[in-house]
Tab-separated table of C-alpha atoms in Angstrom:
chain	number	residue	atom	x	y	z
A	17	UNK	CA	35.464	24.516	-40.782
A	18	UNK	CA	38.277	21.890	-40.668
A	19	UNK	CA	40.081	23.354	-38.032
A	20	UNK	CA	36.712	22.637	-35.607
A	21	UNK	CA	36.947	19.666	-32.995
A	22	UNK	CA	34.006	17.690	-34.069
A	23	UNK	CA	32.078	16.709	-31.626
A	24	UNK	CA	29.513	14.063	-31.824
A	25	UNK	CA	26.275	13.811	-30.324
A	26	UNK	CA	24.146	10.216	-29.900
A	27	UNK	CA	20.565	10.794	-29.872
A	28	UNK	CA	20.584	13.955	-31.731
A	29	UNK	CA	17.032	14.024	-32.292
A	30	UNK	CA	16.089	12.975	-28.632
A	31	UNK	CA	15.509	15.128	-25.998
A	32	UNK	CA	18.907	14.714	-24.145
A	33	UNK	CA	20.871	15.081	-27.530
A	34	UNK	CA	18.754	18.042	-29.152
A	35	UNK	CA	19.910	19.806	-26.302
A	36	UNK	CA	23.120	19.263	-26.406
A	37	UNK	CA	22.964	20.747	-30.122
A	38	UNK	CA	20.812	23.306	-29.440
A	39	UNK	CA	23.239	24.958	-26.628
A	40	UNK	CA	26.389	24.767	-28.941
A	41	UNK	CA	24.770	25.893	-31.765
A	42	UNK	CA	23.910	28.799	-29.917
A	43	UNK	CA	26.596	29.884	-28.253
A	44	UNK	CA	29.303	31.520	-30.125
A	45	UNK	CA	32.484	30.488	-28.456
A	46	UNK	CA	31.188	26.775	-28.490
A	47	UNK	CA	29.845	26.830	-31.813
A	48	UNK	CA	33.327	28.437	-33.036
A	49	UNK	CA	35.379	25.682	-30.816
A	50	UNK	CA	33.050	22.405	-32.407
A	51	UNK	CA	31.342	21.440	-35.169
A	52	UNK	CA	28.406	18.712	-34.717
A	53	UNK	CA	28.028	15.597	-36.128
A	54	UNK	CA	24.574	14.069	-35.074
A	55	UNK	CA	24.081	10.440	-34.683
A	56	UNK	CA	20.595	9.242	-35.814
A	57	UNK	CA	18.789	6.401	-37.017
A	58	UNK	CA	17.495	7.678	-39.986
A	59	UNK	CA	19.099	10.934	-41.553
A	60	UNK	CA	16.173	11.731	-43.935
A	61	UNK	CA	13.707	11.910	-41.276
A	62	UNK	CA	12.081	15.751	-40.704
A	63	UNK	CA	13.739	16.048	-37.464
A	64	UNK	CA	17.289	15.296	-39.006
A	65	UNK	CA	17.298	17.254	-41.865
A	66	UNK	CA	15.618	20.218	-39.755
A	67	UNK	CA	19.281	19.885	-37.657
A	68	UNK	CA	21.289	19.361	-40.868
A	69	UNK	CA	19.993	22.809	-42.223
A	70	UNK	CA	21.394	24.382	-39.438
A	71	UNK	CA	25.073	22.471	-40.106
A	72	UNK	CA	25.057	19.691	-37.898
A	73	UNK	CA	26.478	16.105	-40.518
A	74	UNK	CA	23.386	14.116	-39.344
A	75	UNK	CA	24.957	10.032	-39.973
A	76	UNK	CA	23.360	6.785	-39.133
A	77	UNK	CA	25.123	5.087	-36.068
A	78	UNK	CA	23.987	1.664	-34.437
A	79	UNK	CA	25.037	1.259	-31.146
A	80	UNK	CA	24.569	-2.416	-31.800
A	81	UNK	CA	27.174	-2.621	-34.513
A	82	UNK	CA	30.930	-1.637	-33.366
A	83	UNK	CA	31.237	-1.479	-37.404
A	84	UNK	CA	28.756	0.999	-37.391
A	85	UNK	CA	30.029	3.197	-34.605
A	86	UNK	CA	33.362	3.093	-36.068
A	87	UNK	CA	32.129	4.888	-38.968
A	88	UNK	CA	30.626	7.298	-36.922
A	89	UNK	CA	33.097	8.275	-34.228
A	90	UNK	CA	35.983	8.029	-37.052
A	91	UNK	CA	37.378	11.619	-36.545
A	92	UNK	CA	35.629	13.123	-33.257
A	93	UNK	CA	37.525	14.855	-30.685
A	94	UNK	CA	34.583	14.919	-28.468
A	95	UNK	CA	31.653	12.699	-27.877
A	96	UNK	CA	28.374	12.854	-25.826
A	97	UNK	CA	26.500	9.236	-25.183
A	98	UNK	CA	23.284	8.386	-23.924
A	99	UNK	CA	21.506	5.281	-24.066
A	100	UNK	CA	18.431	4.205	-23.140
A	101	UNK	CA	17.424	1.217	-20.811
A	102	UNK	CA	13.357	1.427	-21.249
A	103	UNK	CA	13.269	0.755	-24.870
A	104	UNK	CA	14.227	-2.881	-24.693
A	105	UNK	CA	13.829	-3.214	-20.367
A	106	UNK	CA	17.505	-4.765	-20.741
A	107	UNK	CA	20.179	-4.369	-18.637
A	108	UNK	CA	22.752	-6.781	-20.213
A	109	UNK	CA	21.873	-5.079	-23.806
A	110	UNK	CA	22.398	-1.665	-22.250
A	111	UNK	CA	25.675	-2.712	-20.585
A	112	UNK	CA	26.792	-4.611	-24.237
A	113	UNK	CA	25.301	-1.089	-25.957
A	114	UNK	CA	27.505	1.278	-23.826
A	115	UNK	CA	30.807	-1.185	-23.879
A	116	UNK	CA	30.476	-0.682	-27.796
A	117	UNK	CA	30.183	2.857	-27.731
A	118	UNK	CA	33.357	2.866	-25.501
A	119	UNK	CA	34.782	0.261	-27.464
A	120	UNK	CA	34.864	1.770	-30.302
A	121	UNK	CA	36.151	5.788	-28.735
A	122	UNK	CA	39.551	4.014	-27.697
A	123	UNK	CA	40.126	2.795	-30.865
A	124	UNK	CA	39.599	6.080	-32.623
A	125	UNK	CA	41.235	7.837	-30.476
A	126	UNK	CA	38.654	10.336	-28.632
A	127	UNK	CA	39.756	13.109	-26.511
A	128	UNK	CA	36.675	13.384	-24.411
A	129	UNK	CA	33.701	11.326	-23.919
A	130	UNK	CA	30.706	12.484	-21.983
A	131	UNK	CA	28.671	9.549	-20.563
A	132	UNK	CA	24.902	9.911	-19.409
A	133	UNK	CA	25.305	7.807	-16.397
A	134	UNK	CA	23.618	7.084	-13.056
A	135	UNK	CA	24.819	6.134	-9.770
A	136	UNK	CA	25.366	2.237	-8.563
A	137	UNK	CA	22.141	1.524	-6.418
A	138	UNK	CA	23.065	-1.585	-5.653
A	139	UNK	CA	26.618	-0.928	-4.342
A	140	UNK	CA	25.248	2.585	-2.834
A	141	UNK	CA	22.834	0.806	-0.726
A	142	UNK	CA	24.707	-2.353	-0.159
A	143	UNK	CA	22.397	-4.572	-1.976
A	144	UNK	CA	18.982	-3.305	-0.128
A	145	UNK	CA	17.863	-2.164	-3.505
A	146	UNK	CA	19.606	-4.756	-5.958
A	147	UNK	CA	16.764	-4.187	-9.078
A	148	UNK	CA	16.995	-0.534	-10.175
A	149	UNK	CA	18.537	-2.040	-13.295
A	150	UNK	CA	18.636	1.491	-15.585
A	151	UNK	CA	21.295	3.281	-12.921
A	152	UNK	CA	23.124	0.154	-12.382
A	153	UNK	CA	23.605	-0.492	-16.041
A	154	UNK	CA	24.606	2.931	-16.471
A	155	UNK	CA	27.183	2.933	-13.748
A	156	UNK	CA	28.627	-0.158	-15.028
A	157	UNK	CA	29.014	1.216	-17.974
A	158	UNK	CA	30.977	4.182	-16.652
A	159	UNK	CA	33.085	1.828	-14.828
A	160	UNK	CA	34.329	-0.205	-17.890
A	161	UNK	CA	35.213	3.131	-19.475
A	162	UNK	CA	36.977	3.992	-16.700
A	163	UNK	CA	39.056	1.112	-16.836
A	164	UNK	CA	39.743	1.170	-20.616
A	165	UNK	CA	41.499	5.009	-19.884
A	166	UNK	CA	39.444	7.184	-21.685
A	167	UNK	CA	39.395	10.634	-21.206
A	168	UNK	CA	36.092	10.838	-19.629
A	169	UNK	CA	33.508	12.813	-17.524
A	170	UNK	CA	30.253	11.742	-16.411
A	171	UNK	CA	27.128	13.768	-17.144
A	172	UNK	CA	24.555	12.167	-14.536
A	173	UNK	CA	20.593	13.531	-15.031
A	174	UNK	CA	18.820	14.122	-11.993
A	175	UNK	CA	14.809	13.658	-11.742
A	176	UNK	CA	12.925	14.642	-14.958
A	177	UNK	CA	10.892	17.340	-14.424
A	178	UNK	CA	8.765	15.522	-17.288
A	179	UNK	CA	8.249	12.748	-14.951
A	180	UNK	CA	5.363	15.098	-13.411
A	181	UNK	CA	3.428	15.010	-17.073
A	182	UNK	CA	2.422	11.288	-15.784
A	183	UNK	CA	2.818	11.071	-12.070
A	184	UNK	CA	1.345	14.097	-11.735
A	185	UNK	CA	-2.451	14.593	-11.985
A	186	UNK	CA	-5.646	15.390	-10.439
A	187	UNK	CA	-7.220	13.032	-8.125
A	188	UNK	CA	-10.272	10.652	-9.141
A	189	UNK	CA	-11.921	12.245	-5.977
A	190	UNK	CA	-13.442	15.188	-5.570
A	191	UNK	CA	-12.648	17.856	-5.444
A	192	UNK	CA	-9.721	16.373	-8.294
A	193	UNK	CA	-7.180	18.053	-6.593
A	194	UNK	CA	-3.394	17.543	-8.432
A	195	UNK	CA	-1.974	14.610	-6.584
A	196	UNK	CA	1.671	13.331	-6.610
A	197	UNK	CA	1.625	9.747	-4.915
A	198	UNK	CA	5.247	8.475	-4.801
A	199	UNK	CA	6.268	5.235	-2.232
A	200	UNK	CA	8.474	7.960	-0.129
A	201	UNK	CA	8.546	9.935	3.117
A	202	UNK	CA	6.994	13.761	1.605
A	203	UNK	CA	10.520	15.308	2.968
A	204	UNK	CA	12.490	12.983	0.512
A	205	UNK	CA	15.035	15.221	-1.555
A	206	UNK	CA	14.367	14.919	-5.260
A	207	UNK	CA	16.732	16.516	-7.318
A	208	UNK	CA	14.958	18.094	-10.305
A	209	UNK	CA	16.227	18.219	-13.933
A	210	UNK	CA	14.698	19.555	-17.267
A	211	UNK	CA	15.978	17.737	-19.947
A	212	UNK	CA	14.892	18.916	-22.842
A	213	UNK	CA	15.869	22.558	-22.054
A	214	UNK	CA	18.885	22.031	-19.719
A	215	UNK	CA	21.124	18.841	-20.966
A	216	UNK	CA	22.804	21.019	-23.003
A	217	UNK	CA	23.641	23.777	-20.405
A	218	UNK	CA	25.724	21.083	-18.643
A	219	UNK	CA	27.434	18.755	-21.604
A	220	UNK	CA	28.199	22.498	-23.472
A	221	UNK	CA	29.619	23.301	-20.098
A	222	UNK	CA	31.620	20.118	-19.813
A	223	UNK	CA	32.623	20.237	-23.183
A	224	UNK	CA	34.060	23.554	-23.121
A	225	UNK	CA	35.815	23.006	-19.800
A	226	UNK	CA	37.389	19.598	-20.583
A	227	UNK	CA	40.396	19.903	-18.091
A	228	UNK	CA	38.292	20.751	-15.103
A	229	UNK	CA	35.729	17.803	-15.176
A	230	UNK	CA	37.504	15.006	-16.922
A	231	UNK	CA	37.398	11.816	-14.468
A	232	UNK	CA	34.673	13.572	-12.633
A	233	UNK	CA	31.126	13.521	-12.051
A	234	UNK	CA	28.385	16.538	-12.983
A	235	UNK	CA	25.510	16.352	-11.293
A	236	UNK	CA	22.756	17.997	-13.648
A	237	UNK	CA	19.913	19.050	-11.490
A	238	UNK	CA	18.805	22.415	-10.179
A	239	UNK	CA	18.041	22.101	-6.751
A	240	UNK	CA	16.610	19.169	-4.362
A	241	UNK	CA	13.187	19.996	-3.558
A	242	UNK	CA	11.444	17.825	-1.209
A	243	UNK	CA	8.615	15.613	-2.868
A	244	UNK	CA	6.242	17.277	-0.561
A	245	UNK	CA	7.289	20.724	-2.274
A	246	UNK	CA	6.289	19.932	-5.520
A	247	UNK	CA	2.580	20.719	-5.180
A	248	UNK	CA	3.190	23.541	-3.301
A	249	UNK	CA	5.151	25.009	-6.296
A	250	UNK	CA	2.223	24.238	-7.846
A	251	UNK	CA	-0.554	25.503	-5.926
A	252	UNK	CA	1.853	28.735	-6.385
A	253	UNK	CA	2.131	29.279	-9.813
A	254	UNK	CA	-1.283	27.980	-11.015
A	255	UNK	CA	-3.592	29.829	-8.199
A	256	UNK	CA	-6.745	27.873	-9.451
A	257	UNK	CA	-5.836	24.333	-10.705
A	258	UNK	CA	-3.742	23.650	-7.254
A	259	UNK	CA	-6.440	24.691	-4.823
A	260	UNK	CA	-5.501	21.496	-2.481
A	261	UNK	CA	-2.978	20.294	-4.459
A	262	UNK	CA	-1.236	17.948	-2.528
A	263	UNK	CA	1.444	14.810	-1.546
A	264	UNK	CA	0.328	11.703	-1.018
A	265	UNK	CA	2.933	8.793	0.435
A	266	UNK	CA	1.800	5.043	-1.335
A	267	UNK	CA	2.613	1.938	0.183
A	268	UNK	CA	4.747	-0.080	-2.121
A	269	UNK	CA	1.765	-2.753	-2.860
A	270	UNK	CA	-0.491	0.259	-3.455
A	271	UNK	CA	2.286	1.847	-5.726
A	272	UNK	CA	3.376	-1.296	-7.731
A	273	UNK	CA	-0.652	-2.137	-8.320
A	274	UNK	CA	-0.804	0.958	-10.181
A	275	UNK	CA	1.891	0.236	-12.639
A	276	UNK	CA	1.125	-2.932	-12.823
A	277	UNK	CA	-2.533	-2.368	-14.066
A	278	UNK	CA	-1.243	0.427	-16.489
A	279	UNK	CA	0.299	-2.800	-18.339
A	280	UNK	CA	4.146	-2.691	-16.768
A	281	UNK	CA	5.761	-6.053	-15.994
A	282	UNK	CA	6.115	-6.876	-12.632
A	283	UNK	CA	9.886	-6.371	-12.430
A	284	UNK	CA	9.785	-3.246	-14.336
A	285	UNK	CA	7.461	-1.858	-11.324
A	286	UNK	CA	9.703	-3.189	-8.663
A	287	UNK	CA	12.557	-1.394	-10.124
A	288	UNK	CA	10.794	1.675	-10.619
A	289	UNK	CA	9.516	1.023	-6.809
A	290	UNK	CA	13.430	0.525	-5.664
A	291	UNK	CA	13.854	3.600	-7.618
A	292	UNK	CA	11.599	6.253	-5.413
A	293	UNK	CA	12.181	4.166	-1.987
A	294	UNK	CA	16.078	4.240	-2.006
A	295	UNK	CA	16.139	8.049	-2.281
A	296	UNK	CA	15.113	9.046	1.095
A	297	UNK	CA	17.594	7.057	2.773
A	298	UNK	CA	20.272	7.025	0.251
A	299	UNK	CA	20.010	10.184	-1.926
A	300	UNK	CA	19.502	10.057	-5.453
A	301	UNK	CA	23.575	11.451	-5.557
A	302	UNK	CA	24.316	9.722	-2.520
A	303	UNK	CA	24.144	12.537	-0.921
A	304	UNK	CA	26.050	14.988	-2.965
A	305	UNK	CA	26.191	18.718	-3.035
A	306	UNK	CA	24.978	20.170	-6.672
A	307	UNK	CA	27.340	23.760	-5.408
A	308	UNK	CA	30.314	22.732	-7.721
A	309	UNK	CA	28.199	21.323	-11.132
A	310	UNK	CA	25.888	24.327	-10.783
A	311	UNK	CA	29.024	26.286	-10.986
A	312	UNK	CA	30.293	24.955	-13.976
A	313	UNK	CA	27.295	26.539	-15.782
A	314	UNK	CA	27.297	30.016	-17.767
A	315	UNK	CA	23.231	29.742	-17.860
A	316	UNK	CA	20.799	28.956	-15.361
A	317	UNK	CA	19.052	25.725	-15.045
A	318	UNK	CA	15.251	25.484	-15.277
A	319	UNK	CA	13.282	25.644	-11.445
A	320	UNK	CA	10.393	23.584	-11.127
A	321	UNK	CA	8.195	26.900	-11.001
A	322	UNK	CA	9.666	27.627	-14.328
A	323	UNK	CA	8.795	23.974	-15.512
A	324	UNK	CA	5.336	24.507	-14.569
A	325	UNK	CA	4.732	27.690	-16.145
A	326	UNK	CA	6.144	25.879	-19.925
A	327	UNK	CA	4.894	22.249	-19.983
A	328	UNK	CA	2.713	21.004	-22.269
A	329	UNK	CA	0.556	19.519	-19.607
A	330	UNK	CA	0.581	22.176	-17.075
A	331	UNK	CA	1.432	25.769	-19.100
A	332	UNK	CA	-2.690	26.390	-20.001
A	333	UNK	CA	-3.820	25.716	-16.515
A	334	UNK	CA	-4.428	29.138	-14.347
């Protein structure tokens, strides 16, 4: 056991971080290579000792407290981070959050950190979309670890497949047909991810093949799909619910109103509006070819037909 790397996981009960366990845990040559230590808030919870019966040290880590993360990270070879804007909606905590967690892997001396990060919107677009604030945070973040000469990779999630659960539902029209309404042109490229089921695929990936992605970035998504695909996929795997299924492009007044009404601050649903409108132009990657992070993997990542066939939400429907 001692001769393991440990490698240490934020979020280990989340979906991002279970992932991440899950896929080393059940691979051999990974799970031989590291052993898991799982940073959580509370250890005694189900979820944690459910992961510490299968050998993973759950420990209490707050990403507020360098004190705290020392304690934590004292001892890892490898670490995977994640942290997440839309529980507090603040950028400068995020930034603060992520600067301790990086903080704190210089000092103890970690061989590899894997940071869930995003692309700069704002410098990407050259200011036209200056409020997507949960990218930008994340990018700045990856920046300061950058400059503190960490050996680092980036692990950078495309568009949650989950993100369909809400934005994706049947019209309050007859005949009700499943409706995605997105502030986009309907040939926009979205570049689909499953996190629950295929975080782990890439960060086991990146873990295992240090030396070929340190000071780069993976690009975790399976494919770009045009928005207008989505409920075609649909309409293809569940032959009765997406009779008519279709794409619908909002105006961003139309779009914000909605949020707005479902109780989101105003600038919350102008980011999340900057969020769908720069991706036509831009690209969620800027662009970027998924050909060499889809060949890092040694398992294949979820397609959106899959998705539909195993959510919650959709996986009854006919």
């Amino acid at each position: 056991m001692s001769d393991k790397k440990v490698l240490v996981v934020f979020g280990a009960t989340g979906n991002q971080g279970g992932s991440v366990i899950k896929s080393i845990l059940s691979d051999p040559a990974a799970a031989q290579e590291f052993r898991i230590r799982g940073i959580t808030r509370d250890p005694s919870k189900p979820n944690a000792q459910a992961l510490t019966a299968k050998g993973v040290e759950c420990v209490t880590g707050d990403i507020n407290n360098k004190e705290s993360l020392t304690k934590a990270l004292t001892g890892a070879h490898s670490v995977y981070a994640v942290t997440n804007y839309w529980e507090k909606m603040d950028h400068q905590l995020e930034v603060q959050q992520g600067k301790n967690i990086a903080d704190v892997c210089k000092e103890v001396g970690v061989q590899h950190l894997v940071w869930s990060a995003l692309i700069n919107v704002n410098k990407l677009t050259n200011g036209k979309f200056p409020n997507v604030y949960h990218f930008d945070s994340k990018a700045n973040i990856e920046s300061y670890i950058r400059s503190l000469g960490i050996p680092s990779s980036s692990f950078m999630p495309g568009f949650y497949m989950s993100n369909l659960e809400t934005m994706f539902n049947p019209s309050p029209e007859p005949p009700n047909a499943y409706t995605l309404a997105l502030p986009m042109p309907p040939t926009t490229p979205l570049p689909f991810f499953d996190a629950a089921d295929d975080t782990g695929k890439y960060v086991k990936a990146m873990v295992m093949k240090r030396d070929q992605v340190l000071g780069k970035r993976v690009l975790a998504a399976t494919n770009y799909y045009p928005a207008e695909d989505v409920p075609k996929i649909f309409a293809q795997v569940k032959k009765e619910a997406g009779k008519g299924a279709q794409f619908v492009r909002l105006d961003k007044d139309t779009y914000k109103g909605f949020l707005t009404q479902a109780g989101m601050p105003e600038f919350a649903a102008q980011e999340l509006y900057e969020n769908m409108a720069f991706m036509d132009e831009f690209g969620y990657y800027g662009k970027e070819s998924l050909a060499w992070s889809l060949s890092l993997l040694d398992e294949k990542p979820t397609s959106l037909a899959e998705y539909f066939t195993k959510a919650p939400k959709f996986k009854d429907l006919n």
